[in-house]
Coordinates of C-alpha atoms in Angstrom, one line a residue:
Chain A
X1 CA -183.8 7.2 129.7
X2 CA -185.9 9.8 127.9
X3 CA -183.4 10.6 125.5
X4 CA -183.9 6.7 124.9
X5 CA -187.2 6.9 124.4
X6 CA -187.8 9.8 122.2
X7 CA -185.1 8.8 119.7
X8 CA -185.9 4.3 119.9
X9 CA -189.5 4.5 121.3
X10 CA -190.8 5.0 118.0
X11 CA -188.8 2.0 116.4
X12 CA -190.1 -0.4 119.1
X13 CA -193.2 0.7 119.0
X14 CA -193.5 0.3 115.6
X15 CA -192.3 -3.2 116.0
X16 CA -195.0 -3.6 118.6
X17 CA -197.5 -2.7 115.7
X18 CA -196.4 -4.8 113.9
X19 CA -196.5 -8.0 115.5
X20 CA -199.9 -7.0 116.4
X21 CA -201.1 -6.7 113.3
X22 CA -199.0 -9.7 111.8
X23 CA -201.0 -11.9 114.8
X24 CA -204.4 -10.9 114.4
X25 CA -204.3 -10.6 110.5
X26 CA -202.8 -14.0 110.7
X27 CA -205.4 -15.2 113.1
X28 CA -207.6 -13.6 111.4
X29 CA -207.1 -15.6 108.0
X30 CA -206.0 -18.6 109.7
X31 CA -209.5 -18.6 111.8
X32 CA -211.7 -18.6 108.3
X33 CA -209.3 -21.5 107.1
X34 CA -209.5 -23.1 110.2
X35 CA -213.2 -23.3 110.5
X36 CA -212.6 -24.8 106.6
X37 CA -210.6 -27.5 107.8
X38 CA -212.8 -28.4 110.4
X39 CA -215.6 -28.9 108.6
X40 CA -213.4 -31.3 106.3
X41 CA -212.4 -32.8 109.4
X42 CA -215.5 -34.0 110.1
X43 CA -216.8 -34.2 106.7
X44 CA -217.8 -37.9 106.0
X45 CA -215.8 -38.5 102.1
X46 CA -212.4 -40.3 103.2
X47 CA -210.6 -38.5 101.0
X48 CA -211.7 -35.1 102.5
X49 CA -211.2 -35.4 105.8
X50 CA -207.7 -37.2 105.4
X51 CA -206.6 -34.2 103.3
X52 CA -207.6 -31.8 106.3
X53 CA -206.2 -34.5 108.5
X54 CA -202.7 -34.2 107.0
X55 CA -202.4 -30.8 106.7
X56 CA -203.3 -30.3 110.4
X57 CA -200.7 -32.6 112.0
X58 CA -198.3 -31.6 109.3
X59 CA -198.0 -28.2 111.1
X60 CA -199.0 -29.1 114.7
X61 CA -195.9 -31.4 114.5
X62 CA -193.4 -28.9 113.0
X63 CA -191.6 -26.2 114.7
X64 CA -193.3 -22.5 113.5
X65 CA -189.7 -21.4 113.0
X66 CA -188.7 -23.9 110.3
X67 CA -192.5 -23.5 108.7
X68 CA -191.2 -19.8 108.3
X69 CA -188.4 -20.4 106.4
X70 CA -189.9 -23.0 104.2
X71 CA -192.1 -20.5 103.3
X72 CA -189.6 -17.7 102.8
X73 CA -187.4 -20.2 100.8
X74 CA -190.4 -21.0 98.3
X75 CA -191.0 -17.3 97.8
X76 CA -187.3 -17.3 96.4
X77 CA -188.1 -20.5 94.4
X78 CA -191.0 -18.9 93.1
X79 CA -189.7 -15.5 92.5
X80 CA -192.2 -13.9 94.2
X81 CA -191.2 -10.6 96.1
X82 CA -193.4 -10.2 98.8
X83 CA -193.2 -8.2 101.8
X84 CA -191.5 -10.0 104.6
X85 CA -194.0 -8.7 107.1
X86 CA -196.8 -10.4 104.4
X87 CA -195.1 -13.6 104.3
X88 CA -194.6 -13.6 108.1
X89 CA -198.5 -13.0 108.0
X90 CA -199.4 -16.2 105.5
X91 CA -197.0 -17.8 108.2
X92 CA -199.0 -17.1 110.8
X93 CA -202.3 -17.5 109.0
X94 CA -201.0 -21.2 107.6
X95 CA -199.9 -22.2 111.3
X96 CA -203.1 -20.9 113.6
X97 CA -205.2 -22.5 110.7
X98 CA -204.3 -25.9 111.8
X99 CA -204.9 -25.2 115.5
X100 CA -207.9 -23.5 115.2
X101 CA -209.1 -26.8 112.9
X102 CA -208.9 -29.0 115.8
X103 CA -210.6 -26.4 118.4
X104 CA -213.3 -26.2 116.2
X105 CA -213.5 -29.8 115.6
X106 CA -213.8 -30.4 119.2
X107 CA -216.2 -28.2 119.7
X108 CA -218.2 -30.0 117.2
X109 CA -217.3 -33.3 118.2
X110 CA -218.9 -32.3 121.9
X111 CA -222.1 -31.1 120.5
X112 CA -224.0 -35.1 121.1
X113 CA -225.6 -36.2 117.7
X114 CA -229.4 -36.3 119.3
X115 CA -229.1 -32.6 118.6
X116 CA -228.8 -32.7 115.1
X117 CA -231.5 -35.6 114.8
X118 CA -233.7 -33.4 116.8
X119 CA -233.2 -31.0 114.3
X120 CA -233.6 -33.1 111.2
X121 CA -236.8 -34.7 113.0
X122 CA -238.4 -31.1 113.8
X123 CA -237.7 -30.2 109.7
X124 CA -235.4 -27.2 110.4
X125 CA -232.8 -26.4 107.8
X126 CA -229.0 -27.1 107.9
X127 CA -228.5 -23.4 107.6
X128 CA -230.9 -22.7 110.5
X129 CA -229.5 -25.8 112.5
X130 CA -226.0 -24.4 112.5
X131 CA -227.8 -21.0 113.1
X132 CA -229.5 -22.1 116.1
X133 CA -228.2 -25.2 117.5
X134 CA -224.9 -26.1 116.8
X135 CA -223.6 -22.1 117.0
X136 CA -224.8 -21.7 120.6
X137 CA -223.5 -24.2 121.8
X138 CA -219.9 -24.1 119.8
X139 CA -219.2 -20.3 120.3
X140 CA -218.7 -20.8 124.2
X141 CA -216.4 -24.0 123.6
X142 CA -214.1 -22.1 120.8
X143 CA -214.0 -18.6 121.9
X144 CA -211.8 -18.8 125.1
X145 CA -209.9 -21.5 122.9
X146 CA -209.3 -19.2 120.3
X147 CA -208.3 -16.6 122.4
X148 CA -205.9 -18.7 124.2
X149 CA -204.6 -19.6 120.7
X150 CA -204.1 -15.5 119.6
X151 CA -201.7 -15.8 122.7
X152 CA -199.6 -18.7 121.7
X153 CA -199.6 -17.0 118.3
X154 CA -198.2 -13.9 120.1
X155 CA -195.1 -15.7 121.7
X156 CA -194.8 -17.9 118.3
X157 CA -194.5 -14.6 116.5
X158 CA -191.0 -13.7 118.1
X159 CA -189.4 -16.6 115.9
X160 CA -190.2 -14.7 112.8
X161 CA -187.2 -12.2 113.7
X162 CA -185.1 -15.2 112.7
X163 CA -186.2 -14.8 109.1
X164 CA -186.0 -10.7 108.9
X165 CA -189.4 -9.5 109.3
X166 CA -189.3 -6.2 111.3
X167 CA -191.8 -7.4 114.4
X168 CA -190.9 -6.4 117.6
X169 CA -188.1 -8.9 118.5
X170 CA -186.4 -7.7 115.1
X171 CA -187.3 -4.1 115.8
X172 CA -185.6 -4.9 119.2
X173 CA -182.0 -6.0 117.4
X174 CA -182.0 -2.9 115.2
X175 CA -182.0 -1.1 118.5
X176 CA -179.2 -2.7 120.0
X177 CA -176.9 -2.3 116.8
X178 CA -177.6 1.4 117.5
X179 CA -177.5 1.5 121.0
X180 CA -175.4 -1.4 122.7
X181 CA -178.4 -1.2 125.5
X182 CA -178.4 -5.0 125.3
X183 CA -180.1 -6.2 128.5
X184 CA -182.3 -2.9 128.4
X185 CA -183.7 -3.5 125.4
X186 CA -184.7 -7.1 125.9
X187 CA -186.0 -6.4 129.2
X188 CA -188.4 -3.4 127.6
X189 CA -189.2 -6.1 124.7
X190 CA -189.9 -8.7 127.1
X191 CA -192.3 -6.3 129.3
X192 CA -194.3 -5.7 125.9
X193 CA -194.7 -9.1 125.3
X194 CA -196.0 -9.8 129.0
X195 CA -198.3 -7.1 128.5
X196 CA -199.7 -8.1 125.2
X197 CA -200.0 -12.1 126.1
X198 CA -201.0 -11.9 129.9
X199 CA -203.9 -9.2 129.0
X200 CA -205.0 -11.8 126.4
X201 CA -204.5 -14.3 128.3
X202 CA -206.8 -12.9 131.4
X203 CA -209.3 -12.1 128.6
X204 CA -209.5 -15.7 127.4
X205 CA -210.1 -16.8 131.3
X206 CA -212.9 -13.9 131.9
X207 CA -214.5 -15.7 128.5
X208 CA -214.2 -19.4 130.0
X209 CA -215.6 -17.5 133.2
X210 CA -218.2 -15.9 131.1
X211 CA -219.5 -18.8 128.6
X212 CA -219.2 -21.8 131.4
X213 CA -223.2 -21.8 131.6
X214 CA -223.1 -24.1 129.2
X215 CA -222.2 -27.2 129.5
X216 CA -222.1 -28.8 126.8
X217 CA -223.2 -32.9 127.2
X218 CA -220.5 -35.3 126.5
Chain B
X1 CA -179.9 -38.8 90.0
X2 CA -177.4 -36.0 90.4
X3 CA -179.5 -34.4 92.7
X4 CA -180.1 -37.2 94.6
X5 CA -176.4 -38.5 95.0
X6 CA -175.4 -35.0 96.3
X7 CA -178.7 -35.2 98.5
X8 CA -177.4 -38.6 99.9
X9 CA -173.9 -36.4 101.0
X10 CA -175.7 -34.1 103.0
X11 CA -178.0 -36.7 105.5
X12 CA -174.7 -37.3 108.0
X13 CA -174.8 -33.4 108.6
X14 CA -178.3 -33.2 108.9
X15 CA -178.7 -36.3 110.7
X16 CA -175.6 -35.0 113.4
X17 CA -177.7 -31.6 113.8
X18 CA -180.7 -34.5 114.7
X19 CA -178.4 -35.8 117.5
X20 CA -177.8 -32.5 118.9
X21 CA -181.3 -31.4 119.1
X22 CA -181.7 -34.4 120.2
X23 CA -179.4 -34.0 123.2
X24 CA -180.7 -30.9 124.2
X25 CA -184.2 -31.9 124.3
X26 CA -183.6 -34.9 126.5
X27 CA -181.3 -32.3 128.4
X28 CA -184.1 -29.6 128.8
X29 CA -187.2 -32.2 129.2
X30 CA -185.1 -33.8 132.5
X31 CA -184.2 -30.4 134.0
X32 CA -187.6 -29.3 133.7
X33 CA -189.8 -32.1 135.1
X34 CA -186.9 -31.5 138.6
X35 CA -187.8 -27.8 138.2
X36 CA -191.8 -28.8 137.7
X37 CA -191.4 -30.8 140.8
X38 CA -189.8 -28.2 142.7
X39 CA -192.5 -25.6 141.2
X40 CA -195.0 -27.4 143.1
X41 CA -193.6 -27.9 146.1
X42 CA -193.0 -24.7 146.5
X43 CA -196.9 -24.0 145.5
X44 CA -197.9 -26.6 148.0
X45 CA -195.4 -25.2 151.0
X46 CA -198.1 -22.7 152.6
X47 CA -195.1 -20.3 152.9
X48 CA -196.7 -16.8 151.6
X49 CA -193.2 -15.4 149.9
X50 CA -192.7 -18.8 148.5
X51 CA -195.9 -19.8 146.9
X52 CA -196.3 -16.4 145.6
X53 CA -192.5 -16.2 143.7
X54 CA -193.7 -19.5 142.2
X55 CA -196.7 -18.4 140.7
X56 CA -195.0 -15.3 139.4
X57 CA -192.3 -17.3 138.2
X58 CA -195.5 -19.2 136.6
X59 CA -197.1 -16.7 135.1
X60 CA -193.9 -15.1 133.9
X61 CA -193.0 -18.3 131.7
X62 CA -196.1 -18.5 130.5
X63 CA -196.2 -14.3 129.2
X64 CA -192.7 -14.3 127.9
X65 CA -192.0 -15.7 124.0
X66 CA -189.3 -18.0 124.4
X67 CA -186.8 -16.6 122.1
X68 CA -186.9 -13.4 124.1
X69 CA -186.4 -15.6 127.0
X70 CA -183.3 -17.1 125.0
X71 CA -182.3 -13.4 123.9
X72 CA -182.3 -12.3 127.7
X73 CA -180.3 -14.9 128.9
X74 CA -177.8 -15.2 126.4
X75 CA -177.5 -11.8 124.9
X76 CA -178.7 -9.6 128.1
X77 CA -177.7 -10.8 131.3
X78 CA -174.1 -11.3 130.4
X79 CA -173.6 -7.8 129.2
X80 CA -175.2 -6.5 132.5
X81 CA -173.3 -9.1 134.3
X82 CA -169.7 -8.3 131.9
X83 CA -169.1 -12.1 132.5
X84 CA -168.2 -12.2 128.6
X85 CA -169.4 -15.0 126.2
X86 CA -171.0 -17.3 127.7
X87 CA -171.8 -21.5 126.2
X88 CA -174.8 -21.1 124.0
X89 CA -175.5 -24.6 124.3
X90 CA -175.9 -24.5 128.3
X91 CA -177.6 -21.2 127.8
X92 CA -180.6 -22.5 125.2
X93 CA -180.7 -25.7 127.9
X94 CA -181.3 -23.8 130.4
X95 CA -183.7 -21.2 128.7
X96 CA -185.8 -24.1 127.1
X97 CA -185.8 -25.9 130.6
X98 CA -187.0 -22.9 132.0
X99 CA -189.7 -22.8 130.4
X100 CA -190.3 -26.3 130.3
X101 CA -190.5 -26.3 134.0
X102 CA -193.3 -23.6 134.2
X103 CA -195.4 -25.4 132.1
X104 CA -194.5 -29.1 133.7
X105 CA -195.7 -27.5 136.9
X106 CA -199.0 -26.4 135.6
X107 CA -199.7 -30.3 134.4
X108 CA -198.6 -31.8 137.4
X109 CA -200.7 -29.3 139.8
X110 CA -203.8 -30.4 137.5
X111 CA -203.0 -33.8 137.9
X112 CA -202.9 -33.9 141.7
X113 CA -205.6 -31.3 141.7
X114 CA -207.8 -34.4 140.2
X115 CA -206.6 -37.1 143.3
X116 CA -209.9 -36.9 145.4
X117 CA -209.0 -36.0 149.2
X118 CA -210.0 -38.8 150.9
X119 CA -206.7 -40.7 149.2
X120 CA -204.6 -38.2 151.7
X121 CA -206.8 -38.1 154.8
X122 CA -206.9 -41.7 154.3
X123 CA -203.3 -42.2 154.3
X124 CA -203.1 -39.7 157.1
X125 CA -205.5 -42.1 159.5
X126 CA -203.7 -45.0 158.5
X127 CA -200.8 -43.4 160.0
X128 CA -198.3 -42.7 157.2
X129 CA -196.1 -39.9 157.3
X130 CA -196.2 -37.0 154.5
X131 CA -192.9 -39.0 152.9
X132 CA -195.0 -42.0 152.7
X133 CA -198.2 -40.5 151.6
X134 CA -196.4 -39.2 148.3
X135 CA -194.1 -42.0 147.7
X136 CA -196.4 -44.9 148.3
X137 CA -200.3 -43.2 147.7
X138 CA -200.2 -39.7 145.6
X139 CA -197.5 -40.5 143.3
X140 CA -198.6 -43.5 141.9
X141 CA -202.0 -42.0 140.9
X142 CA -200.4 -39.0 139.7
X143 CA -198.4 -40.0 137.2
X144 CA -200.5 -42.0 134.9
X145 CA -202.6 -38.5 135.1
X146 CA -200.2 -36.6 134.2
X147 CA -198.0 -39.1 132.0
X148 CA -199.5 -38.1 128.4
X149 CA -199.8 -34.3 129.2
X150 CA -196.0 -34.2 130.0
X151 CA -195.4 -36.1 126.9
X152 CA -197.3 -33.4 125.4
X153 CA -195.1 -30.7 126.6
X154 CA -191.8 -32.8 125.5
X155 CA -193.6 -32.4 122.4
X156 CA -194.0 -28.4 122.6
X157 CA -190.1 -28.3 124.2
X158 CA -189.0 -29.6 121.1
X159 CA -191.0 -27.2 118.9
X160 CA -189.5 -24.4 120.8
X161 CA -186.2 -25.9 120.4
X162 CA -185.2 -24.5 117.1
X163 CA -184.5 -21.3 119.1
X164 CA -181.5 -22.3 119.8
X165 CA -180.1 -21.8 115.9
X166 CA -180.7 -18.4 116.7
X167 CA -177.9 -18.4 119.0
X168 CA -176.1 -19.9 116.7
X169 CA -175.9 -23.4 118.6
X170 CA -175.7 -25.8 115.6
X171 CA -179.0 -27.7 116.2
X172 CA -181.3 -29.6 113.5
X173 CA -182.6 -26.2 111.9
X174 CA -178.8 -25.0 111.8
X175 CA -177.6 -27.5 110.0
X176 CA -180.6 -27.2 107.1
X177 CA -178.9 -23.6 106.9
X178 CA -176.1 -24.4 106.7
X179 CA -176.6 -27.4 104.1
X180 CA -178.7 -24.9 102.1
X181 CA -175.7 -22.2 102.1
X182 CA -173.3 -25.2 101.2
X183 CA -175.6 -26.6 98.3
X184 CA -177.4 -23.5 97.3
X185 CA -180.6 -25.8 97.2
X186 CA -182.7 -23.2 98.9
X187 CA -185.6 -25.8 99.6
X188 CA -184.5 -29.4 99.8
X189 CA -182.2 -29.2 103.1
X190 CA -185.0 -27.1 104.9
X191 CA -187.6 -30.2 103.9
X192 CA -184.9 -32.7 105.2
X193 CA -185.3 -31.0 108.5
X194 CA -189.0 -30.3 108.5
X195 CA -189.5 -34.1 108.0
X196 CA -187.0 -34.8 110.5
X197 CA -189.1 -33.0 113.1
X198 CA -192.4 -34.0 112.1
X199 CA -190.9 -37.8 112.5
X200 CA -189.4 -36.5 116.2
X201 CA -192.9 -34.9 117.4
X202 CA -195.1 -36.8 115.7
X203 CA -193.7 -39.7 117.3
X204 CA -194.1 -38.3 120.6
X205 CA -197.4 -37.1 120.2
X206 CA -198.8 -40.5 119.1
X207 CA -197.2 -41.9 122.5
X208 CA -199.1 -39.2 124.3
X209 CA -202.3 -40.1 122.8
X210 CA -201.5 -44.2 123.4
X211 CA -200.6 -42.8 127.2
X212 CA -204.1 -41.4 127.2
X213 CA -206.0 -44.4 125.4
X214 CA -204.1 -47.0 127.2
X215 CA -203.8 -45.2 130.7
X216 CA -207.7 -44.4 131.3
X217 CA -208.8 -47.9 130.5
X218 CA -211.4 -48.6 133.8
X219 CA -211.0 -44.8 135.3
X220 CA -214.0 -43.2 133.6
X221 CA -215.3 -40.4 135.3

């Protein structure tokens, strides 16, 4: 079992990394695009918000895996020779965008028009209404959201083994070709994974815990 | 034109991969809702061992990504086991309903979670037995509850279903492979599917949200 470790350790572990950083990069990116699409969402041009509207249930109603490939496949039709591990991040970034559009929306959609009237009427600023009115009140619906999202983006990850890039599922086949430790392997794979989504997991419930003093009125 | 005509060829290969994920989904989505039911049963039995190897079982669905889920099953246990190869097919089925079930359970607990007491202690006083109480009061408000979130999750099942190409079970997202290796049209095949998918979940996505819109009509709350 040592000997295990100190010689395949380091390969998982690096896979680990990997998919860490491939997730929150991704989320990451995807969050800023997200917030983006949202505000197209519920922008009032046509046009605008059926763009954003298209794109979101394009890739809400798509499995991640074949999204991956897609993209892999136009990076061959474009002769672009990226990274896999970037590409497997623009995967990420393009899919979590689309979920994180419609938290966000939601979170504006709960936030009662009176609000921003009320803060038309009293002559503050859009900048200083998003600031201080709609923020407050948004941050406490999309955080735990969010977070909950970073750990469906963490399971969602493991397809991206299917198109080569070295995260920790792929990191976890290397091993085997090496070792034959089949079940081992997956088992210390799937332990990692429990780790990393249950802790994210617990710390998207202590945040709904933590923000439910507001309520906001629907 | 060219294109298209050798296009054309390829839809009866794409659309039998369709038919196969298509099997397996209905498969998986009818396992799971029995194993969801059985989930919560055992949640609700007040036995201390049972309840608690539920919500383990739970909260390990929930933690682990379902291709390693897949992985285990298919690759793992049968070289710990040495029972050989075993039917990827009946493997991914069971992996995806698996999963399925976990999360099933977790709609249906919310669902009867919502039913306000009094509906069981008045069933209780009018002297129905626990058989009846479910058949005849609980159930019936359940379901239109928990009717569009199950759709929902027939909806994530078949996101997760592609999975199974990794296995090499010749699904939907197989079959694009395959007509990609066959045509060397890297990005055409792969769109066939995608569009194939987005008609499958899109579909049932819009009849969850005609579920929700049609089944709340005069229960506000």
């Amino acid at each position: 079992m040592t000997d295990f470790i100190t010689t395949y350790g380091g390969t998982l572990l690096r896979g680990f990394l990997w998919t860490i950083i491939l997730v929150t990069g991704g989320f990451a990116i995807g969050s800023v695009f997200g917030a983006l699409l949202a505000s197209m969402l519920v922008s009032k041009k046509k046009l605008v918000g059926w763009l954003a509207r298209s794109y979101v249930e394009l890739i809400r109603n798509t499995p991640f895996l074949i999204q991956a490939m897609l993209l892999f496949a136009l990076m061959g039709v474009l002769r672009l020779r990226l990274e896999p591990v970037l590409v497997g991040l623009v995967a990420v970034a393009i899919y979590s965008a689309a979920y994180m559009a419609e938290i966000i929306r939601g979170g504006l959609n709960s936030i009662p028009n009176g609000q921003r009237e009320g803060a038309r009427a009293l002559a503050i600023g859009p900048l200083l209404q998003f600031r201080l009115i709609i923020l407050p009140q948004l941050l406490p619906f999309v955080l735990p959201a969010s977070v909950n999202l970073l750990a469906t983006l963490c399971k969602e990850s493991a397809f991206l083994a299917g198109v080569s890039v070295a995260e920790l599922t792929f990191s976890g086949q290397v091993v085997i070709t090496q070792t034959f430790l089949i079940f081992e392997v997956w088992a210390i794979i799937g332990v990692l994974y429990l780790v990393l989504v249950l802790s994210i997991m617990a710390l998207a419930q202590f945040l709904e815990r933590r923000m439910s003093w507001v309520n906001p009125a629907r | 034109m060219k294109y298209l005509l050798g296009a054309v060829d390829t839809v009866p290969l794409l659309l039998d991969g369709l038919v196969t994920t298509l099997l397996i989904c209905g498969l998986a989505s009818i396992l799971a809702l029995v194993g969801a039911v059985c989930i919560v049963a055992a949640r609700r039995s007040g036995i201390g061992v049972v309840v608690w190897t539920a919500k383990v079982y739970v909260t390990l669905m929930r933690g682990l990504p379902i291709v390693i889920l897949v992985f285990l099953l298919y690759f793992g246990v049968p070289a710990l086991f040495d029972l050989g190869r075993v039917s990827a097919l009946w493997v991914g089925v069971l992996a995806l309903a698996m999963n399925g079930a976990a999360f099933q359970s977790e709609v249906l607990r919310g669902a009867i979670a919502r039913l306000p007491n009094g509906q069981t202690e008045g069933a209780y006083a009018l002297g129905l037995n626990k058989f009846q109480l479910w058949r005849l009061v609980l159930t019936p408000q359940v379901l239109p509850i928990a009717l569009p979130a199950l759709a929902g999750e027939i909806g994530f099942l078949i996101k997760a279903s592609p999975v199974l190409s990794l296995i090499t079970v010749v699904d939907l997202t197989r079959r694009a492979q395959q007509v990609t290796m066959q045509t060397f049209d890297p990005l055409g095949p792969l769109l066939a599917a995608c569009f194939l998918y987005f008609l499958l979940i899109g579909s049932i996505s819009w009849v969850s949200r005609y579920l929700e819109t049609r089944l709340t009509v005069g229960r506000t709350r």
